[in-house]
CSV table of C-alpha atoms and ligand atoms in Angstrom, one decimal:
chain,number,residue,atom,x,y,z
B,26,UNK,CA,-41.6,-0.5,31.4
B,27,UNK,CA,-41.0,-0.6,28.0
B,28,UNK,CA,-38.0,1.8,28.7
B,29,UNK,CA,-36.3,-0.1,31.5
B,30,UNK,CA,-36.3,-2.8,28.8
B,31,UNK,CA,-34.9,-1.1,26.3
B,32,UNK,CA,-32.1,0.4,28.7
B,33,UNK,CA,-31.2,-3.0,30.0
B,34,UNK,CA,-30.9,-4.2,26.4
B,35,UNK,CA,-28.6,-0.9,25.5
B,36,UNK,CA,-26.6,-1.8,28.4
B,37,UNK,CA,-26.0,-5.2,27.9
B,38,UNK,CA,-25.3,-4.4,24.2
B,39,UNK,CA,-22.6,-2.0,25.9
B,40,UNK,CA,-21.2,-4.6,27.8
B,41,UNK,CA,-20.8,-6.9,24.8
B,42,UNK,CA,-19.1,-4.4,22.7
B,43,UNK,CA,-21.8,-4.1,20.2
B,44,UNK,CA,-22.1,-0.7,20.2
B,45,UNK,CA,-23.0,-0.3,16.5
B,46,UNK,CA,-26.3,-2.3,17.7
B,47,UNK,CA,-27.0,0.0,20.3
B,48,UNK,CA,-26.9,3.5,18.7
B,49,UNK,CA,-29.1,2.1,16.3
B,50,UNK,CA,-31.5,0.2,17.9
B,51,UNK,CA,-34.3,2.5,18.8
B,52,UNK,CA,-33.9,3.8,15.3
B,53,UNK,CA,-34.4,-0.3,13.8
B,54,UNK,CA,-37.1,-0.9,16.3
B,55,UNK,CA,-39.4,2.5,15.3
B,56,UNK,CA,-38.8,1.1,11.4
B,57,UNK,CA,-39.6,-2.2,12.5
B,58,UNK,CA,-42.8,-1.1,13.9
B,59,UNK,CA,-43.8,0.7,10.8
B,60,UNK,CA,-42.9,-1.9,8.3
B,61,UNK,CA,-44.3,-4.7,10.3
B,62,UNK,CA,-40.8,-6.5,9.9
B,63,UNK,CA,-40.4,-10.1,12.1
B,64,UNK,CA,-38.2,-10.4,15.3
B,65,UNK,CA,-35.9,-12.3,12.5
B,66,UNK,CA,-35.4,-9.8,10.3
B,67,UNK,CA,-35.2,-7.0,13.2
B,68,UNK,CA,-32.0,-9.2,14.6
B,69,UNK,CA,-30.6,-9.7,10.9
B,70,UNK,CA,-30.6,-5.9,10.1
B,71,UNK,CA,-28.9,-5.3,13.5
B,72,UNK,CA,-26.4,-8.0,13.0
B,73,UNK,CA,-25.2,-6.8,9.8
B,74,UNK,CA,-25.0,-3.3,11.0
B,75,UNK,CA,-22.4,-4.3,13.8
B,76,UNK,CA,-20.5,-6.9,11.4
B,77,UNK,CA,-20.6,-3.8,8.7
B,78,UNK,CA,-19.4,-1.3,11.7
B,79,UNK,CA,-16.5,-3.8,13.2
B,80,UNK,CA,-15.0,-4.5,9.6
B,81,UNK,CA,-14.9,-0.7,9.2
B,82,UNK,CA,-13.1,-0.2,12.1
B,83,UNK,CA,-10.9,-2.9,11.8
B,84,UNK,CA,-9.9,-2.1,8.2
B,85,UNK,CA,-9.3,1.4,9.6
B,86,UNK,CA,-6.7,0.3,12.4
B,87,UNK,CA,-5.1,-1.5,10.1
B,88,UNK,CA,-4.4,1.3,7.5
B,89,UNK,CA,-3.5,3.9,10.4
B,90,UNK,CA,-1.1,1.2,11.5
B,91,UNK,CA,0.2,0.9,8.0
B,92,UNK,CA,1.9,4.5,7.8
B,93,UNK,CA,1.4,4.9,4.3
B,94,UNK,CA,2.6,8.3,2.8
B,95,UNK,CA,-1.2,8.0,0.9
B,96,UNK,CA,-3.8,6.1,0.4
B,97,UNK,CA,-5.6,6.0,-3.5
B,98,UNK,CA,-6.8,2.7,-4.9
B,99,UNK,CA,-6.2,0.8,-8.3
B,100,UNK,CA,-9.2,2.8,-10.0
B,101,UNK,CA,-7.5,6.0,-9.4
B,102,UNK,CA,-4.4,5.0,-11.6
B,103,UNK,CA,-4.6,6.3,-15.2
B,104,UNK,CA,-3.6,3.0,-17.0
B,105,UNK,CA,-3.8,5.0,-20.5
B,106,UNK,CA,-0.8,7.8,-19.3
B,107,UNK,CA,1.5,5.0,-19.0
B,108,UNK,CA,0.8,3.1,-22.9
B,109,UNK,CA,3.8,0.7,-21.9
B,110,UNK,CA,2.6,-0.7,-19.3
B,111,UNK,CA,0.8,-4.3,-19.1
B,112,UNK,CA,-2.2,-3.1,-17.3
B,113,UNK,CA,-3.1,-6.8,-17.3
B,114,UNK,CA,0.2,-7.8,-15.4
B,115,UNK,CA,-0.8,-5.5,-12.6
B,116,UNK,CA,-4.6,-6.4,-12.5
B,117,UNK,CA,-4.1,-9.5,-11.9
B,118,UNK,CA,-1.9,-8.5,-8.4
B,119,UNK,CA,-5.0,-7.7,-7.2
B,120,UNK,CA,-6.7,-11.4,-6.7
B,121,UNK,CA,-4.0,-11.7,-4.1
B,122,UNK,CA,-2.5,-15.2,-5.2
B,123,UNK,CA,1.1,-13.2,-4.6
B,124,UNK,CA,0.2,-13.2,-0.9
B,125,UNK,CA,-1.3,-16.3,-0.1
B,126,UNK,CA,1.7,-17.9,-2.4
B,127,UNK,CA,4.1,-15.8,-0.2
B,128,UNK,CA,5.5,-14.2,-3.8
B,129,UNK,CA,7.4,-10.7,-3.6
B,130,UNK,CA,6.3,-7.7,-6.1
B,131,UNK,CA,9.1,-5.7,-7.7
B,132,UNK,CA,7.5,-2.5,-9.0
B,133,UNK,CA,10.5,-0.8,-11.1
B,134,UNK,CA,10.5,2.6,-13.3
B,135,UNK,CA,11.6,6.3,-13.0
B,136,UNK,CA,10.3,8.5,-10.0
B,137,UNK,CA,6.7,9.6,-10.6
B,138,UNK,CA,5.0,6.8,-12.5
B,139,UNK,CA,3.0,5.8,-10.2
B,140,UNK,CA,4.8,2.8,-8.1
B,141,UNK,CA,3.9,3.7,-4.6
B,142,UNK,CA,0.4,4.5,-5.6
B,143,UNK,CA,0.1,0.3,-7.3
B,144,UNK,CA,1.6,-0.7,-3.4
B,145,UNK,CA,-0.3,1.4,-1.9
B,146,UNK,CA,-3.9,0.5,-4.0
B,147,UNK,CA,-2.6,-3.0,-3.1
B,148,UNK,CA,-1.7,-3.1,0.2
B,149,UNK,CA,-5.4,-0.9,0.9
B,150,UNK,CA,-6.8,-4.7,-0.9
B,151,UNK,CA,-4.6,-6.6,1.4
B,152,UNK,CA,-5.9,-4.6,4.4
B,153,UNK,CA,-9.9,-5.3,3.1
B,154,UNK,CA,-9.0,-8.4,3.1
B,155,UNK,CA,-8.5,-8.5,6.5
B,156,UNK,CA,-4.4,-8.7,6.7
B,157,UNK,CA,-2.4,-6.9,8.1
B,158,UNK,CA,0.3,-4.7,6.1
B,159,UNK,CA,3.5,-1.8,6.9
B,160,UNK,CA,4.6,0.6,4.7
B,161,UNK,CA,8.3,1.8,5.6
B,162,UNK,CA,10.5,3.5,3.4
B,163,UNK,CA,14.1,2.2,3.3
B,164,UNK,CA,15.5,5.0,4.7
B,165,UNK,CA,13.6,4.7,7.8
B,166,UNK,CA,13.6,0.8,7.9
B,167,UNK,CA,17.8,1.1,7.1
B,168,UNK,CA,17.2,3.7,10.3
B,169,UNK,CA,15.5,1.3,12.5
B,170,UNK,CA,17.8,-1.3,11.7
B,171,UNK,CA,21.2,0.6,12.8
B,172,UNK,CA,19.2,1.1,16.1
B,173,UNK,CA,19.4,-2.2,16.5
B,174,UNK,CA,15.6,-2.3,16.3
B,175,UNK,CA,16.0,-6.2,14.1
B,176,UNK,CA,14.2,-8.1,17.3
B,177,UNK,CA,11.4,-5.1,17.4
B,178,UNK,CA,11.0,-4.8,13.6
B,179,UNK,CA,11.0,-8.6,12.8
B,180,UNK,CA,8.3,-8.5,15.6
B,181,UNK,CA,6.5,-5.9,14.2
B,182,UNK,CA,6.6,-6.8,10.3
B,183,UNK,CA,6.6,-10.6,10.6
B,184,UNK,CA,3.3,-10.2,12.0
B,185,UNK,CA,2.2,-8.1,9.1
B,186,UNK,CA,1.0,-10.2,5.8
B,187,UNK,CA,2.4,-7.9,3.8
B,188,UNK,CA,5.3,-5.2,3.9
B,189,UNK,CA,5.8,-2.3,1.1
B,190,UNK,CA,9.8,-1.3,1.0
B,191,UNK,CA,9.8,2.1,-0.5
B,192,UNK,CA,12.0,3.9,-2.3
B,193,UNK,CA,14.4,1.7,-2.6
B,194,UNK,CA,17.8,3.2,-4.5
B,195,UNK,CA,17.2,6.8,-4.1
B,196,UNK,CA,19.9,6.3,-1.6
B,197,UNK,CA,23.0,4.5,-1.9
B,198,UNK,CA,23.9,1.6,1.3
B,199,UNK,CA,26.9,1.3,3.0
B,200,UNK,CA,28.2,-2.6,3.4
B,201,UNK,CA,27.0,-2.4,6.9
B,202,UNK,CA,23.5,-1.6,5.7
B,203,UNK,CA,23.2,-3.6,3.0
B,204,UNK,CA,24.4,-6.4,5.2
B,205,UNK,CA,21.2,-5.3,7.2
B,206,UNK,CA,19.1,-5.3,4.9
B,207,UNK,CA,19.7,-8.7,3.2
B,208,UNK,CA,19.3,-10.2,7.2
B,209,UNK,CA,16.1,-8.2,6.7
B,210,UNK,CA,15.2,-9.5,3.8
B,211,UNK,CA,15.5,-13.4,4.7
B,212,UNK,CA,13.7,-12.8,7.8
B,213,UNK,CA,10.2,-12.6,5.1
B,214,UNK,CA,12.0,-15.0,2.8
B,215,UNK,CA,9.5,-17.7,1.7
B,216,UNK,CA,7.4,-16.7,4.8
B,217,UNK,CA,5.3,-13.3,4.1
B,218,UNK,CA,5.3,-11.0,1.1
B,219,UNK,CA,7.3,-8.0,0.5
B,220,UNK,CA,6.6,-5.6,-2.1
B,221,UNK,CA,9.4,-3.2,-3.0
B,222,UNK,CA,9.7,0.1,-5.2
B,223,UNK,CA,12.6,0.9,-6.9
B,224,UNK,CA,14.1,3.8,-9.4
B,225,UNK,CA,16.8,1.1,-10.6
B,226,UNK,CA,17.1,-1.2,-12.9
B,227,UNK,CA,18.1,-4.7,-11.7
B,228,UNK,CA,21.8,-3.2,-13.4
B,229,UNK,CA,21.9,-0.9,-11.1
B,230,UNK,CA,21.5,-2.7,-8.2
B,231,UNK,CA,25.0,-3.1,-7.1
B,232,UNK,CA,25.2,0.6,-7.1
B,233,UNK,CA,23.0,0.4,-4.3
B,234,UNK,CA,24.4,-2.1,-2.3
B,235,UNK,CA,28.1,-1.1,-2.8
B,236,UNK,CA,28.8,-4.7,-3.2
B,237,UNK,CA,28.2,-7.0,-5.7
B,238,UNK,CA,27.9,-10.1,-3.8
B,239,UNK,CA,25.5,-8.8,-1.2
B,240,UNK,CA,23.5,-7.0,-4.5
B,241,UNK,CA,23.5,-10.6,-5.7
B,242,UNK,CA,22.5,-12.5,-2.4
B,243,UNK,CA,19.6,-10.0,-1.9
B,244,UNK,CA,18.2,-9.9,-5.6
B,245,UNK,CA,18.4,-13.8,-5.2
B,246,UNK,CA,16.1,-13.9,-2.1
B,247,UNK,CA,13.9,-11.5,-3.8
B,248,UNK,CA,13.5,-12.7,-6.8
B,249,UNK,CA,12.8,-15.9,-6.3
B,250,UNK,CA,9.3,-15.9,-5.9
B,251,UNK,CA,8.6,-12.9,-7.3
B,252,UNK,CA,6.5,-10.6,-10.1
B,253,UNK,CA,8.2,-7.7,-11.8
B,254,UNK,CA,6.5,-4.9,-12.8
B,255,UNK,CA,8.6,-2.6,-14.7
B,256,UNK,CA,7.1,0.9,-15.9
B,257,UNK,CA,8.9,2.7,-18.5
B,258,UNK,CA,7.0,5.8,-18.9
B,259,UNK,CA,7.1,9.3,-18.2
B,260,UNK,CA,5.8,10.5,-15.0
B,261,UNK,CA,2.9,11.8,-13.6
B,262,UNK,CA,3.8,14.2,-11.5
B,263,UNK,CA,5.9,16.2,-14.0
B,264,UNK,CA,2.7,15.7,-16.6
B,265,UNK,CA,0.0,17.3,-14.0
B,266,UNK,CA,2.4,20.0,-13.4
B,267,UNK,CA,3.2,20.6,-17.1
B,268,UNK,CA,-0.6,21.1,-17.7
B,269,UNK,CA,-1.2,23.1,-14.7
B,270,UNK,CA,2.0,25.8,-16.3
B,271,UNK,CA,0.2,25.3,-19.9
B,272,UNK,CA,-3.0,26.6,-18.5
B,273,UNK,CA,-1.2,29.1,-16.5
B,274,UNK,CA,0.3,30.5,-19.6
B,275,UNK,CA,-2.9,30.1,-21.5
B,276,UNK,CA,-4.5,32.1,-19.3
B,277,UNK,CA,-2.4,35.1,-18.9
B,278,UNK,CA,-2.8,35.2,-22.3
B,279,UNK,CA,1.1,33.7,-22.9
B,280,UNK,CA,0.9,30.8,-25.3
B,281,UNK,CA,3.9,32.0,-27.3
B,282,UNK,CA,6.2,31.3,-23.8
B,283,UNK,CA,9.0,29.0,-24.2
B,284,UNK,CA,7.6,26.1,-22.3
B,285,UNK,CA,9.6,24.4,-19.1
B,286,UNK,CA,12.2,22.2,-20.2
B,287,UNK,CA,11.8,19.1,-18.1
B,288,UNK,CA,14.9,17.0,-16.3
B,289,UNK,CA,15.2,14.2,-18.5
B,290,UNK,CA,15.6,11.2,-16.3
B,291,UNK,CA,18.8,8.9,-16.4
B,292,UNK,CA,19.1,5.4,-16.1
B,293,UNK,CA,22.4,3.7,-17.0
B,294,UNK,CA,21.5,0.5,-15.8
B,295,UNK,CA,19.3,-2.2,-17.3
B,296,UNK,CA,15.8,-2.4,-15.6
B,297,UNK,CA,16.2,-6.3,-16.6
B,298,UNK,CA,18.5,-9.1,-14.9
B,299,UNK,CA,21.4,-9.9,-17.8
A,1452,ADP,P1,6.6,6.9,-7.7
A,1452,ADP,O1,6.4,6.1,-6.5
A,1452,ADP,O2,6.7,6.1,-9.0
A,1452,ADP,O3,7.6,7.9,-7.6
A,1452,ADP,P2,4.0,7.9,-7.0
A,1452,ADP,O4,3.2,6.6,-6.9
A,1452,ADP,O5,4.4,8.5,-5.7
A,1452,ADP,O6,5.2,7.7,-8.0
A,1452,ADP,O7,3.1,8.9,-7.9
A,1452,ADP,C1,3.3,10.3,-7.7
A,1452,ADP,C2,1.9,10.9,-7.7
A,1452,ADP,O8,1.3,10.8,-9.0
A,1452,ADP,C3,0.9,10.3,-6.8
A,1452,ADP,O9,0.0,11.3,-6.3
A,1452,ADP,C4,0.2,9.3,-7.6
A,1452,ADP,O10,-1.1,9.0,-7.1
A,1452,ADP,C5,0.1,10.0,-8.9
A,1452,ADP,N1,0.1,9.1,-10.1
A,1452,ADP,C6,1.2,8.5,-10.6
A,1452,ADP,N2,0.9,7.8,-11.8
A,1452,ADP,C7,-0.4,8.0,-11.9
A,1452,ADP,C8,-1.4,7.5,-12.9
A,1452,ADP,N3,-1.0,6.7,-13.9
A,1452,ADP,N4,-2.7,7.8,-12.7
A,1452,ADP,C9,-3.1,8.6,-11.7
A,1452,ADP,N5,-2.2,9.1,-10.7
A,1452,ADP,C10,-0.9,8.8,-10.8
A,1453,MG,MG1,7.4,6.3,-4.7
């Protein structure tokens, strides 16, 4: 009897979609019998379970839906390798007052300092919050674009809370594209947030866009509501693989080596707006 029961209950739970409830629920009801817990706290602790399970999930969907080349979270990043950096300035990204104020983040500096891995930490916060967020890197989005994919993408991104725009710069855009891009870019004017990395320097930003005017229009749109986080520092990747060669050396006995000269990394333009 007491079977039939507890297979009309697993199969009503099925219907309901709170499957969570039902893989555990012989387990709660045993530990329920042992503890002497009520009927109210029995319910609670399968509750929570399914709420617990469904965020899960949900957060999950979100991030494979996001694309991101990784996923690491604020307390991964080494504040101390990068001394000029305002760790403050980027802390406080993270109460998420940029997004619900629709503001843009501008994270600036030389490859390898980290900037995709503060987007990515923050759009991973975003997504626990329950918003939705795309990460696309301009080449692909510049890509998707010529296709004549601006009714798909708009669909796609203005439904997203926030967007990450990565890499920004590494490639130079014809007018065409950065005519694209600016159409792009006033689509989530003043409505969503956009958070974009770049290896320029605001002075460098017609360089990009071949054209100053269209350099000018775009920077305008995203700048106005916006937070800049610049990081002028040396970067990370270059550092772990500097330590991994010293070690090497070190331990094929070779500490007298000539160590690796590293590229230095050249930036003409101001990282500031004149
Ligand atoms: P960028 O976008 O500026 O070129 P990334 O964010 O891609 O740099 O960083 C390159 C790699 O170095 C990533 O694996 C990232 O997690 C790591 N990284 C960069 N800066 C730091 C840091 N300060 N602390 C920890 N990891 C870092
Ligand atoms: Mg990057």
């Amino acid at each position: 009897m007491l079977e039939l029961v507890r297979d009309r209950v697993n199969n009503h739970l099925k219907i309901l979609g709170l499957n969570c409830m039902g893989n555990i629920l012989t387990e709660t009801l045993d530990d329920a019998q042992n503890k002497g817990m009520s009927y109210l706290d029995v319910l609670d602790r399968l509750l929570t379970e399914e709420i617990n399970h469904k965020e899960d999930q949900r957060l999950k969907k979100i991030l494979n839906m996001a694309r991101m080349p990784f996923r690491k979270t604020i307390d991964e990043y080494d504040f101390s390798c990068q001394p000029l950096l305002d760790k403050r300035l980027v802390m406080n990204l993270f109460d998420l007052e940029f997004l619900k104020n629709k503001e843009n983040v501008m994270l600036l500096g030389p490859p390898g300092v980290g900037k995709t891995h503060i987007a990515t930490a923050l759009a991973i916060k975003v997504a626990q919050a329950g918003k939705s967020i795309y990460w696309i890197s301009i080449s692909d989005l510049i890509k998707k674009l010529r296709e004549n994919a601006l009714v798909t993408i708009r669909r796609r991104h203005s439904t997203a809370s926030l967007v990450i725009v990565d890499e920004v710069g590494y490639m130079p855009l014809s007018r065409k594209d950065a005519h694209l891009f600016f159409e792009y870019i006033c689509s989530r004017y003043e409505t969503k947030s956009t958070i974009i990395t770049s290896n320029k320097g605001f002075g460098q930003w017609q360089q990009i866009f071949g054209d100053s005017i269209i350099a000018t229009a775009i920077l305008d749109r995203l700048l106005h509501h916006c937070r800049v986080i610049t990081i002028e520092g040396d970067s990370y990747r270059l550092k772990e693989f500097r330590q991994r060669n010293e070690k090497e050396n070190k331990d094929k006995d070779q500490a007298t080596e000539e160590p690796l000269a590293w590229p230095a990394f050249e930036n003409t333009g101001s990282w500031r707006l004149e």
